[in-house]
Amino acid sequence: AKAPLRVAVTGAAGQIGYSLLFRIANGDMLGKDQPVILQLLEIPDERAQKALTGVMMEIDDCAFPLLAGMTAHSDPMTAFKDIDYAVLVGARPRGPGMERKDLLSANAQIFTAQGKALNAVAKRTVKTLVVGNPANTNAYIAMKSAPDLPAKNFTAMLRLDHNRALSQLAAKTGKAVADIEKLVVWGNHSPTMYPDYRFATIGGQSVKSMINDEEWNKNTFLPTVGKRGAAIIDARGLSSAASAANAAIDHIHDWHCGTNGKWVTMGIPSDGSYDIPKEVMYGFPVTCENGEYKIVQGLEIDAFSRERMNFTLNELTEEQDGVKHLL
Ligand code: NAX
């Protein structure tokens, strides 16, 4: 049998945690033959810790065969000890009257502390996915706070945007979601992201020529995907949780198990590809193999795409400039 892998999840008593933990323990993330140990972090607040205890009771009650251990923590220095994977979900939500700048600095504090803790106690090969918003900038902060760990192992979640775009394209073309390949979502996990189906295919056929409607792309597809999070809040009264957890599972599953040549979107520190400045935490098309992702190269960037890619890049640069003095 395989040795267990240690997975830390922060914000474990929150909405996303409530969907995510059960699926990790069930083997959906790292494989059906891979035992896992869960190391769960919540804020020290008594209510949060008590709620976490309740979630852990429910996980116990599932009697998951792959769950080889589980612990609760209120300090990242113990929660991240020897971990193989970190899924950083907990973040400070925007409160009433809070400016974007306040939100950035509140989260900068959380993610510098967590980056430092990863740097100090996690396995040297730890792979990190940041889900908590602003996800790209939080991932950037954690990466910058962990100078002894490989920068490439810090990633941000664009997969929910990727999956949202897939589902819109499947509905538009009347084809199966599973048959769509080569979709890209460039940039920031925010409404500025650029979902790009110019290269996408279904059964080898071009999705762009199947749809053949630039007005639909600009006036329906881009805003629908970009504002999907807000539409869900409007309908549900709560932000996306199960779909966000599902996207986190997909992201790490594919990073760990490989994509067999299929393209997926990950927010990763740029290596300068596509003229995105180095280190900017940006959504790129990647393939994964042997636990490593590789950016899909050689895609043609037309004028409209460059404009959209720069727009979302500018937002990220501003966010990252806004926290630089805190690092
Ligand atoms: P909840 O408010 O339900 O849960 C968050 C939990 O994190 C709370 O239990 C809180 O106590 C905990 N927490 C806060 N600070 C912490 C810290 N420093 N250490 C450990 N735990 C901490 O939010 P939920 O709906 O689960 O969403 C979590 C985050 O995901 C939010 O920042 C949200 O904006 C973000 N999202 C990101 C998405 C993405 O695609 N990247 C999509 C879904 C989601 O909106």
mmCIF file of C-alpha atoms and ligand atoms in Angstrom:
data_model
loop_
_atom_site.group_PDB
_atom_site.id
_atom_site.type_symbol
_atom_site.label_atom_id
_atom_site.label_comp_id
_atom_site.label_asym_id
_atom_site.label_seq_id
_atom_site.Cartn_x
_atom_site.Cartn_y
_atom_site.Cartn_z
ATOM 1 C CA ALA A 1 0.000 0.000 0.000
ATOM 2 C CA LYS A 2 1.122 3.589 -0.624
ATOM 3 C CA ALA A 3 2.361 5.734 2.269
ATOM 4 C CA PRO A 4 -0.196 8.410 3.229
ATOM 5 C CA LEU A 5 0.190 11.957 1.912
ATOM 6 C CA ARG A 6 -0.382 14.866 4.275
ATOM 7 C CA VAL A 7 -2.833 17.504 3.110
ATOM 8 C CA ALA A 8 -3.423 20.762 4.981
ATOM 9 C CA VAL A 9 -6.667 22.639 4.386
ATOM 10 C CA THR A 10 -7.237 26.116 5.816
ATOM 11 C CA GLY A 11 -10.677 27.588 6.388
ATOM 12 C CA ALA A 12 -11.681 24.008 7.073
ATOM 13 C CA ALA A 13 -14.918 24.886 8.884
ATOM 14 C CA GLY A 14 -16.128 27.183 6.097
ATOM 15 C CA GLN A 15 -18.514 26.603 3.201
ATOM 16 C CA ILE A 16 -15.947 25.366 0.699
ATOM 17 C CA GLY A 17 -14.284 23.231 3.357
ATOM 18 C CA TYR A 18 -17.587 21.479 3.962
ATOM 19 C CA SER A 19 -17.579 20.174 0.389
ATOM 20 C CA LEU A 20 -13.848 19.830 -0.078
ATOM 21 C CA LEU A 21 -12.749 17.759 2.915
ATOM 22 C CA PHE A 22 -15.101 14.874 2.224
ATOM 23 C CA ARG A 23 -13.921 14.584 -1.344
ATOM 24 C CA ILE A 24 -10.251 14.656 -0.402
ATOM 25 C CA ALA A 25 -10.857 11.938 2.193
ATOM 26 C CA ASN A 26 -12.777 9.945 -0.410
ATOM 27 C CA GLY A 27 -9.773 9.833 -2.743
ATOM 28 C CA ASP A 28 -11.160 12.161 -5.397
ATOM 29 C CA MET A 29 -8.123 14.441 -5.236
ATOM 30 C CA LEU A 30 -5.028 12.247 -4.984
ATOM 31 C CA GLY A 31 -6.377 8.939 -6.252
ATOM 32 C CA LYS A 32 -8.468 6.032 -5.065
ATOM 33 C CA ASP A 33 -5.400 4.108 -3.880
ATOM 34 C CA GLN A 34 -3.750 7.015 -2.054
ATOM 35 C CA PRO A 35 -4.256 7.243 1.738
ATOM 36 C CA VAL A 36 -4.361 10.791 3.108
ATOM 37 C CA ILE A 37 -3.862 12.520 6.437
ATOM 38 C CA LEU A 38 -5.862 15.758 6.879
ATOM 39 C CA GLN A 39 -4.322 18.629 8.860
ATOM 40 C CA LEU A 40 -7.066 21.193 9.291
ATOM 41 C CA LEU A 41 -6.541 24.842 10.130
ATOM 42 C CA GLU A 42 -9.100 27.314 11.423
ATOM 43 C CA ILE A 43 -8.779 30.634 13.217
ATOM 44 C CA PRO A 44 -8.382 30.352 17.025
ATOM 45 C CA ASP A 45 -11.893 31.790 17.517
ATOM 46 C CA GLU A 46 -13.882 29.447 19.741
ATOM 47 C CA ARG A 47 -16.880 29.200 17.406
ATOM 48 C CA ALA A 48 -14.705 28.366 14.414
ATOM 49 C CA GLN A 49 -12.803 25.693 16.338
ATOM 50 C CA LYS A 50 -16.049 24.193 17.618
ATOM 51 C CA ALA A 51 -17.522 24.144 14.116
ATOM 52 C CA LEU A 52 -14.356 22.416 12.919
ATOM 53 C CA THR A 53 -14.840 19.740 15.583
ATOM 54 C CA GLY A 54 -18.332 19.158 14.201
ATOM 55 C CA VAL A 55 -17.058 18.773 10.647
ATOM 56 C CA MET A 56 -14.441 16.301 11.863
ATOM 57 C CA MET A 57 -17.142 14.282 13.637
ATOM 58 C CA GLU A 58 -18.970 14.009 10.320
ATOM 59 C CA ILE A 59 -15.784 13.000 8.507
ATOM 60 C CA ASP A 60 -15.254 10.292 11.140
ATOM 61 C CA ASP A 61 -18.798 9.141 10.534
ATOM 62 C CA CYS A 62 -18.085 8.566 6.849
ATOM 63 C CA ALA A 63 -15.517 5.886 7.821
ATOM 64 C CA PHE A 64 -13.464 6.722 4.719
ATOM 65 C CA PRO A 65 -11.130 3.795 4.019
ATOM 66 C CA LEU A 66 -8.409 6.134 2.668
ATOM 67 C CA LEU A 67 -8.348 8.487 5.656
ATOM 68 C CA ALA A 68 -5.232 7.609 7.637
ATOM 69 C CA GLY A 69 -5.437 10.439 10.178
ATOM 70 C CA MET A 70 -6.881 13.861 10.887
ATOM 71 C CA THR A 71 -5.913 16.716 13.211
ATOM 72 C CA ALA A 72 -7.318 20.172 14.048
ATOM 73 C CA HIS A 73 -5.097 23.256 14.345
ATOM 74 C CA SER A 74 -5.266 26.949 15.120
ATOM 75 C CA ASP A 75 -1.633 27.682 14.199
ATOM 76 C CA PRO A 76 -0.179 27.250 10.698
ATOM 77 C CA MET A 77 3.155 26.239 12.224
ATOM 78 C CA THR A 78 1.631 22.966 13.419
ATOM 79 C CA ALA A 79 -0.988 22.607 10.673
ATOM 80 C CA PHE A 80 1.642 22.696 7.899
ATOM 81 C CA LYS A 81 4.148 20.336 9.512
ATOM 82 C CA ASP A 82 5.540 17.876 6.926
ATOM 83 C CA ILE A 83 2.681 18.419 4.485
ATOM 84 C CA ASP A 84 2.761 17.353 0.843
ATOM 85 C CA TYR A 85 -0.150 19.577 -0.229
ATOM 86 C CA ALA A 86 -1.627 22.811 1.087
ATOM 87 C CA VAL A 87 -5.071 23.982 0.015
ATOM 88 C CA LEU A 88 -5.378 27.529 1.326
ATOM 89 C CA VAL A 89 -9.093 28.309 1.386
ATOM 90 C CA GLY A 90 -9.463 30.483 4.487
ATOM 91 C CA ALA A 91 -9.242 34.196 3.800
ATOM 92 C CA ARG A 92 -10.642 37.439 5.087
ATOM 93 C CA PRO A 93 -13.902 38.271 3.291
ATOM 94 C CA ARG A 94 -14.712 41.860 2.415
ATOM 95 C CA GLY A 95 -16.733 43.348 5.274
ATOM 96 C CA PRO A 96 -19.142 46.303 5.106
ATOM 97 C CA GLY A 97 -17.346 49.540 4.286
ATOM 98 C CA MET A 98 -14.076 47.746 3.663
ATOM 99 C CA GLU A 99 -12.057 49.157 0.763
ATOM 100 C CA ARG A 100 -10.271 46.898 -1.688
ATOM 101 C CA LYS A 101 -7.006 48.147 -0.194
ATOM 102 C CA ASP A 102 -8.059 47.067 3.320
ATOM 103 C CA LEU A 103 -9.053 43.676 1.958
ATOM 104 C CA LEU A 104 -5.669 43.288 0.303
ATOM 105 C CA SER A 105 -3.728 44.176 3.418
ATOM 106 C CA ALA A 106 -5.864 41.979 5.728
ATOM 107 C CA ASN A 107 -5.195 39.066 3.403
ATOM 108 C CA ALA A 108 -1.559 39.999 2.990
ATOM 109 C CA GLN A 109 -1.129 39.448 6.724
ATOM 110 C CA ILE A 110 -2.752 36.005 6.574
ATOM 111 C CA PHE A 111 -0.773 34.860 3.545
ATOM 112 C CA THR A 112 2.609 36.190 4.701
ATOM 113 C CA ALA A 113 2.141 34.274 7.968
ATOM 114 C CA GLN A 114 1.071 31.134 6.125
ATOM 115 C CA GLY A 115 3.854 31.436 3.545
ATOM 116 C CA LYS A 116 6.406 31.733 6.330
ATOM 117 C CA ALA A 117 4.939 28.718 8.102
ATOM 118 C CA LEU A 118 5.112 26.676 4.885
ATOM 119 C CA ASN A 119 8.706 27.796 4.464
ATOM 120 C CA ALA A 120 9.543 26.706 7.999
ATOM 121 C CA VAL A 121 7.773 23.371 8.471
ATOM 122 C CA ALA A 122 6.259 21.928 5.280
ATOM 123 C CA LYS A 123 7.914 19.248 3.166
ATOM 124 C CA ARG A 124 10.404 20.841 0.760
ATOM 125 C CA THR A 125 8.324 19.535 -2.147
ATOM 126 C CA VAL A 126 5.020 20.915 -0.835
ATOM 127 C CA LYS A 127 2.571 21.996 -3.525
ATOM 128 C CA THR A 128 0.206 24.821 -2.679
ATOM 129 C CA LEU A 129 -3.120 25.873 -4.154
ATOM 130 C CA VAL A 130 -4.622 29.175 -3.049
ATOM 131 C CA VAL A 131 -8.419 29.393 -3.279
ATOM 132 C CA GLY A 132 -9.077 32.271 -0.829
ATOM 133 C CA ASN A 133 -9.578 35.617 -2.563
ATOM 134 C CA PRO A 134 -7.929 37.610 -3.989
ATOM 135 C CA ALA A 135 -6.523 34.192 -4.943
ATOM 136 C CA ASN A 136 -3.762 35.179 -7.377
ATOM 137 C CA THR A 137 -2.350 37.894 -5.155
ATOM 138 C CA ASN A 138 -2.633 35.749 -2.031
ATOM 139 C CA ALA A 139 -0.684 33.018 -3.828
ATOM 140 C CA TYR A 140 1.913 35.589 -4.859
ATOM 141 C CA ILE A 141 2.274 36.750 -1.245
ATOM 142 C CA ALA A 142 2.625 33.183 0.064
ATOM 143 C CA MET A 143 5.245 32.437 -2.607
ATOM 144 C CA LYS A 144 7.230 35.571 -1.739
ATOM 145 C CA SER A 145 7.072 34.673 1.963
ATOM 146 C CA ALA A 146 8.545 31.204 1.364
ATOM 147 C CA PRO A 147 11.948 31.849 -0.237
ATOM 148 C CA ASP A 148 13.293 28.353 0.564
ATOM 149 C CA LEU A 149 10.532 26.556 -1.357
ATOM 150 C CA PRO A 150 10.328 26.277 -5.156
ATOM 151 C CA ALA A 151 8.313 29.275 -6.410
ATOM 152 C CA LYS A 152 6.719 27.105 -9.092
ATOM 153 C CA ASN A 153 4.942 25.085 -6.381
ATOM 154 C CA PHE A 154 2.696 28.039 -5.483
ATOM 155 C CA THR A 155 -0.456 28.225 -7.575
ATOM 156 C CA ALA A 156 -3.801 30.027 -7.620
ATOM 157 C CA MET A 157 -7.182 28.615 -8.564
ATOM 158 C CA LEU A 158 -8.460 29.513 -12.038
ATOM 159 C CA ARG A 159 -10.044 26.110 -12.499
ATOM 160 C CA LEU A 160 -13.510 27.186 -11.450
ATOM 161 C CA ASP A 161 -13.409 29.811 -14.208
ATOM 162 C CA HIS A 162 -12.128 27.164 -16.623
ATOM 163 C CA ASN A 163 -14.933 24.758 -15.693
ATOM 164 C CA ARG A 164 -17.541 27.533 -15.893
ATOM 165 C CA ALA A 165 -16.348 28.359 -19.409
ATOM 166 C CA LEU A 166 -16.460 24.681 -20.427
ATOM 167 C CA SER A 167 -20.043 24.388 -19.271
ATOM 168 C CA GLN A 168 -21.098 27.520 -21.197
ATOM 169 C CA LEU A 169 -19.446 26.205 -24.366
ATOM 170 C CA ALA A 170 -21.072 22.794 -23.991
ATOM 171 C CA ALA A 171 -24.482 24.441 -23.632
ATOM 172 C CA LYS A 172 -23.894 26.701 -26.646
ATOM 173 C CA THR A 173 -22.692 23.922 -28.960
ATOM 174 C CA GLY A 174 -24.959 21.181 -27.613
ATOM 175 C CA LYS A 175 -21.901 18.944 -27.162
ATOM 176 C CA ALA A 176 -20.610 17.080 -24.130
ATOM 177 C CA VAL A 177 -18.429 19.001 -21.711
ATOM 178 C CA ALA A 178 -15.994 16.088 -21.627
ATOM 179 C CA ASP A 179 -15.303 16.393 -25.354
ATOM 180 C CA ILE A 180 -14.094 20.014 -25.224
ATOM 181 C CA GLU A 181 -10.331 20.389 -25.351
ATOM 182 C CA LYS A 182 -7.814 23.233 -25.482
ATOM 183 C CA LEU A 183 -9.698 25.891 -23.604
ATOM 184 C CA VAL A 184 -7.675 28.642 -21.901
ATOM 185 C CA VAL A 185 -8.516 31.171 -19.182
ATOM 186 C CA TRP A 186 -5.862 33.873 -19.015
ATOM 187 C CA GLY A 187 -5.075 36.093 -16.062
ATOM 188 C CA ASN A 188 -6.648 36.918 -12.731
ATOM 189 C CA HIS A 189 -9.425 35.057 -10.915
ATOM 190 C CA SER A 190 -11.691 38.091 -11.123
ATOM 191 C CA PRO A 191 -14.179 39.452 -13.647
ATOM 192 C CA THR A 192 -11.198 40.713 -15.715
ATOM 193 C CA MET A 193 -10.125 37.148 -16.602
ATOM 194 C CA TYR A 194 -10.078 36.242 -20.291
ATOM 195 C CA PRO A 195 -11.677 32.900 -21.184
ATOM 196 C CA ASP A 196 -10.388 32.141 -24.677
ATOM 197 C CA TYR A 197 -11.867 29.406 -26.887
ATOM 198 C CA ARG A 198 -9.987 30.329 -30.076
ATOM 199 C CA PHE A 199 -7.976 27.090 -29.872
ATOM 200 C CA ALA A 200 -10.710 24.887 -28.417
ATOM 201 C CA THR A 201 -11.854 21.778 -30.237
ATOM 202 C CA ILE A 202 -14.618 19.200 -29.943
ATOM 203 C CA GLY A 203 -13.818 15.919 -31.655
ATOM 204 C CA GLY A 204 -11.048 17.719 -33.539
ATOM 205 C CA GLN A 205 -13.419 20.401 -34.861
ATOM 206 C CA SER A 206 -12.847 24.068 -34.040
ATOM 207 C CA VAL A 207 -15.258 25.406 -31.408
ATOM 208 C CA LYS A 208 -14.774 28.931 -32.731
ATOM 209 C CA SER A 209 -15.957 27.955 -36.197
ATOM 210 C CA MET A 210 -18.795 25.856 -34.772
ATOM 211 C CA ILE A 211 -20.080 28.888 -32.868
ATOM 212 C CA ASN A 212 -18.965 31.434 -35.472
ATOM 213 C CA ASP A 213 -20.395 34.401 -33.585
ATOM 214 C CA GLU A 214 -17.977 37.035 -32.296
ATOM 215 C CA GLU A 215 -20.855 39.077 -30.870
ATOM 216 C CA TRP A 216 -21.840 36.110 -28.695
ATOM 217 C CA ASN A 217 -18.242 35.763 -27.545
ATOM 218 C CA LYS A 218 -17.902 39.413 -26.560
ATOM 219 C CA ASN A 219 -21.391 40.235 -25.345
ATOM 220 C CA THR A 220 -22.563 36.954 -23.828
ATOM 221 C CA PHE A 221 -19.794 34.437 -23.216
ATOM 222 C CA LEU A 222 -17.128 36.690 -21.677
ATOM 223 C CA PRO A 223 -19.494 38.540 -19.309
ATOM 224 C CA THR A 224 -21.371 35.344 -18.341
ATOM 225 C CA VAL A 225 -18.188 33.550 -17.321
ATOM 226 C CA GLY A 226 -16.683 36.685 -15.771
ATOM 227 C CA LYS A 227 -19.736 37.443 -13.640
ATOM 228 C CA ARG A 228 -20.739 33.881 -12.815
ATOM 229 C CA GLY A 229 -19.609 34.192 -9.206
ATOM 230 C CA ALA A 230 -21.875 37.214 -8.697
ATOM 231 C CA ALA A 231 -24.794 35.439 -10.425
ATOM 232 C CA ILE A 232 -24.451 32.532 -7.980
ATOM 233 C CA ILE A 233 -24.389 34.853 -4.973
ATOM 234 C CA ASP A 234 -27.503 36.540 -6.335
ATOM 235 C CA ALA A 235 -29.349 33.224 -6.796
ATOM 236 C CA ARG A 236 -28.155 31.329 -3.731
ATOM 237 C CA GLY A 237 -27.541 34.125 -1.265
ATOM 238 C CA LEU A 238 -24.129 32.552 -0.691
ATOM 239 C CA SER A 239 -20.995 32.327 -2.812
ATOM 240 C CA SER A 240 -20.076 29.248 -4.850
ATOM 241 C CA ALA A 241 -18.936 26.498 -2.546
ATOM 242 C CA ALA A 242 -19.421 22.976 -3.934
ATOM 243 C CA SER A 243 -18.296 24.058 -7.403
ATOM 244 C CA ALA A 244 -15.279 25.830 -5.909
ATOM 245 C CA ALA A 245 -14.385 22.711 -3.919
ATOM 246 C CA ASN A 246 -14.795 20.636 -7.073
ATOM 247 C CA ALA A 247 -12.448 22.942 -8.962
ATOM 248 C CA ALA A 248 -9.837 22.675 -6.199
ATOM 249 C CA ILE A 249 -10.084 18.875 -6.426
ATOM 250 C CA ASP A 250 -9.660 19.052 -10.222
ATOM 251 C CA HIS A 251 -6.662 21.410 -9.964
ATOM 252 C CA ILE A 252 -4.676 19.266 -7.550
ATOM 253 C CA HIS A 253 -5.846 15.989 -9.055
ATOM 254 C CA ASP A 254 -4.496 17.004 -12.447
ATOM 255 C CA TRP A 255 -1.255 18.420 -11.029
ATOM 256 C CA HIS A 256 -0.677 15.208 -9.049
ATOM 257 C CA CYS A 257 -1.962 12.590 -11.494
ATOM 258 C CA GLY A 258 -1.257 14.312 -14.838
ATOM 259 C CA THR A 259 -3.554 15.412 -17.653
ATOM 260 C CA ASN A 260 -2.528 12.983 -20.437
ATOM 261 C CA GLY A 261 -1.792 15.897 -22.720
ATOM 262 C CA LYS A 262 -5.088 17.674 -22.014
ATOM 263 C CA TRP A 263 -4.915 21.416 -21.371
ATOM 264 C CA VAL A 264 -6.130 22.824 -18.085
ATOM 265 C CA THR A 265 -5.856 26.320 -16.597
ATOM 266 C CA MET A 266 -3.704 26.994 -13.543
ATOM 267 C CA GLY A 267 -2.725 30.293 -11.935
ATOM 268 C CA ILE A 268 1.075 30.023 -11.776
ATOM 269 C CA PRO A 269 4.063 32.340 -11.428
ATOM 270 C CA SER A 270 4.855 33.466 -14.963
ATOM 271 C CA ASP A 271 8.167 32.406 -16.478
ATOM 272 C CA GLY A 272 7.849 35.224 -19.007
ATOM 273 C CA SER A 273 5.787 33.218 -21.489
ATOM 274 C CA TYR A 274 3.389 35.231 -23.670
ATOM 275 C CA ASP A 275 5.108 38.433 -22.486
ATOM 276 C CA ILE A 276 3.553 38.149 -19.038
ATOM 277 C CA PRO A 277 6.209 39.553 -16.683
ATOM 278 C CA LYS A 278 8.098 36.983 -14.615
ATOM 279 C CA GLU A 279 6.584 36.002 -11.246
ATOM 280 C CA VAL A 280 3.144 37.490 -11.901
ATOM 281 C CA MET A 281 0.634 34.882 -10.675
ATOM 282 C CA TYR A 282 -1.340 34.489 -13.892
ATOM 283 C CA GLY A 283 -3.768 31.989 -15.415
ATOM 284 C CA PHE A 284 -2.030 30.007 -18.187
ATOM 285 C CA PRO A 285 -2.903 26.933 -20.225
ATOM 286 C CA VAL A 286 -0.830 24.007 -18.925
ATOM 287 C CA THR A 287 -0.441 20.273 -19.269
ATOM 288 C CA CYS A 288 0.713 18.192 -16.287
ATOM 289 C CA GLU A 289 2.944 15.146 -16.141
ATOM 290 C CA ASN A 290 4.876 13.492 -13.288
ATOM 291 C CA GLY A 291 3.735 16.103 -10.783
ATOM 292 C CA GLU A 292 4.926 19.071 -12.875
ATOM 293 C CA TYR A 293 2.961 21.512 -14.991
ATOM 294 C CA LYS A 294 4.212 22.915 -18.286
ATOM 295 C CA ILE A 295 2.852 26.008 -20.027
ATOM 296 C CA VAL A 296 1.398 25.305 -23.479
ATOM 297 C CA GLN A 297 3.635 27.289 -25.823
ATOM 298 C CA GLY A 298 3.338 28.776 -29.255
ATOM 299 C CA LEU A 299 -0.264 30.013 -29.204
ATOM 300 C CA GLU A 300 -0.931 32.957 -31.455
ATOM 301 C CA ILE A 301 -2.110 36.047 -29.605
ATOM 302 C CA ASP A 302 -4.253 38.333 -31.761
ATOM 303 C CA ALA A 303 -4.880 42.028 -31.040
ATOM 304 C CA PHE A 304 -8.176 41.494 -29.179
ATOM 305 C CA SER A 305 -6.631 38.768 -27.020
ATOM 306 C CA ARG A 306 -3.578 40.851 -26.220
ATOM 307 C CA GLU A 307 -5.814 43.674 -25.110
ATOM 308 C CA ARG A 308 -7.786 41.363 -22.826
ATOM 309 C CA MET A 309 -4.623 39.697 -21.495
ATOM 310 C CA ASN A 310 -3.108 43.085 -20.668
ATOM 311 C CA PHE A 311 -6.291 44.291 -19.004
ATOM 312 C CA THR A 312 -6.305 41.408 -16.507
ATOM 313 C CA LEU A 313 -2.501 41.680 -16.167
ATOM 314 C CA ASN A 314 -2.792 45.356 -15.204
ATOM 315 C CA GLU A 315 -5.240 44.496 -12.443
ATOM 316 C CA LEU A 316 -2.854 41.873 -11.089
ATOM 317 C CA THR A 317 0.123 44.204 -11.259
ATOM 318 C CA GLU A 318 -1.831 46.812 -9.323
ATOM 319 C CA GLU A 319 -2.841 44.285 -6.665
ATOM 320 C CA GLN A 320 0.706 43.037 -6.341
ATOM 321 C CA ASP A 321 2.135 46.566 -6.209
ATOM 322 C CA GLY A 322 -0.434 47.316 -3.502
ATOM 323 C CA VAL A 323 1.017 44.652 -1.194
ATOM 324 C CA LYS A 324 4.738 44.865 -2.057
ATOM 325 C CA HIS A 325 5.506 47.117 0.917
ATOM 326 C CA LEU A 326 4.069 44.451 3.228
ATOM 327 C CA LEU A 327 6.340 41.661 2.015
HETATM 328 P P1 NAX B 1 -16.365 30.911 4.465
HETATM 329 O O1 NAX B 1 -16.407 32.265 5.071
HETATM 330 O O2 NAX B 1 -17.553 30.036 4.530
HETATM 331 O O3 NAX B 1 -15.166 30.091 5.127
HETATM 332 C C1 NAX B 1 -13.898 30.614 5.287
HETATM 333 C C2 NAX B 1 -13.318 29.995 6.536
HETATM 334 O O4 NAX B 1 -11.956 30.395 6.618
HETATM 335 C C3 NAX B 1 -14.001 30.471 7.818
HETATM 336 O O5 NAX B 1 -14.399 29.343 8.571
HETATM 337 C C4 NAX B 1 -12.911 31.271 8.530
HETATM 338 O O6 NAX B 1 -12.954 31.135 9.936
HETATM 339 C C5 NAX B 1 -11.648 30.645 7.949
HETATM 340 N N1 NAX B 1 -10.451 31.492 8.019
HETATM 341 C C6 NAX B 1 -10.361 32.824 7.856
HETATM 342 N N2 NAX B 1 -9.108 33.241 8.016
HETATM 343 C C7 NAX B 1 -8.370 32.146 8.274
HETATM 344 C C8 NAX B 1 -7.007 31.937 8.555
HETATM 345 N N3 NAX B 1 -6.159 32.960 8.623
HETATM 346 N N4 NAX B 1 -6.580 30.681 8.776
HETATM 347 C C9 NAX B 1 -7.447 29.652 8.741
HETATM 348 N N5 NAX B 1 -8.758 29.792 8.497
HETATM 349 C C10 NAX B 1 -9.214 31.024 8.272
HETATM 350 O O7 NAX B 1 -15.879 31.128 2.959
HETATM 351 P P2 NAX B 1 -15.926 30.113 1.730
HETATM 352 O O8 NAX B 1 -17.210 30.266 1.026
HETATM 353 O O9 NAX B 1 -15.508 28.772 2.177
HETATM 354 O O10 NAX B 1 -14.823 30.769 0.776
HETATM 355 C C11 NAX B 1 -13.459 30.791 1.143
HETATM 356 C C12 NAX B 1 -12.659 31.654 0.202
HETATM 357 O O11 NAX B 1 -12.714 31.169 -1.129
HETATM 358 C C13 NAX B 1 -13.126 33.096 0.117
HETATM 359 O O12 NAX B 1 -11.987 33.947 0.162
HETATM 360 C C14 NAX B 1 -13.765 33.183 -1.252
HETATM 361 O O13 NAX B 1 -13.735 34.486 -1.767
HETATM 362 C C15 NAX B 1 -12.887 32.245 -2.028
HETATM 363 N N6 NAX B 1 -13.407 31.726 -3.300
HETATM 364 C C16 NAX B 1 -12.520 31.552 -4.323
HETATM 365 C C17 NAX B 1 -12.877 31.014 -5.544
HETATM 366 C C18 NAX B 1 -11.876 30.808 -6.635
HETATM 367 O O14 NAX B 1 -12.285 30.403 -7.720
HETATM 368 N N7 NAX B 1 -10.582 31.073 -6.457
HETATM 369 C C19 NAX B 1 -14.289 30.657 -5.812
HETATM 370 C C20 NAX B 1 -15.109 30.445 -4.578
HETATM 371 C C21 NAX B 1 -14.813 31.379 -3.435
HETATM 372 O O15 NAX B 1 -15.544 32.562 -3.630
#
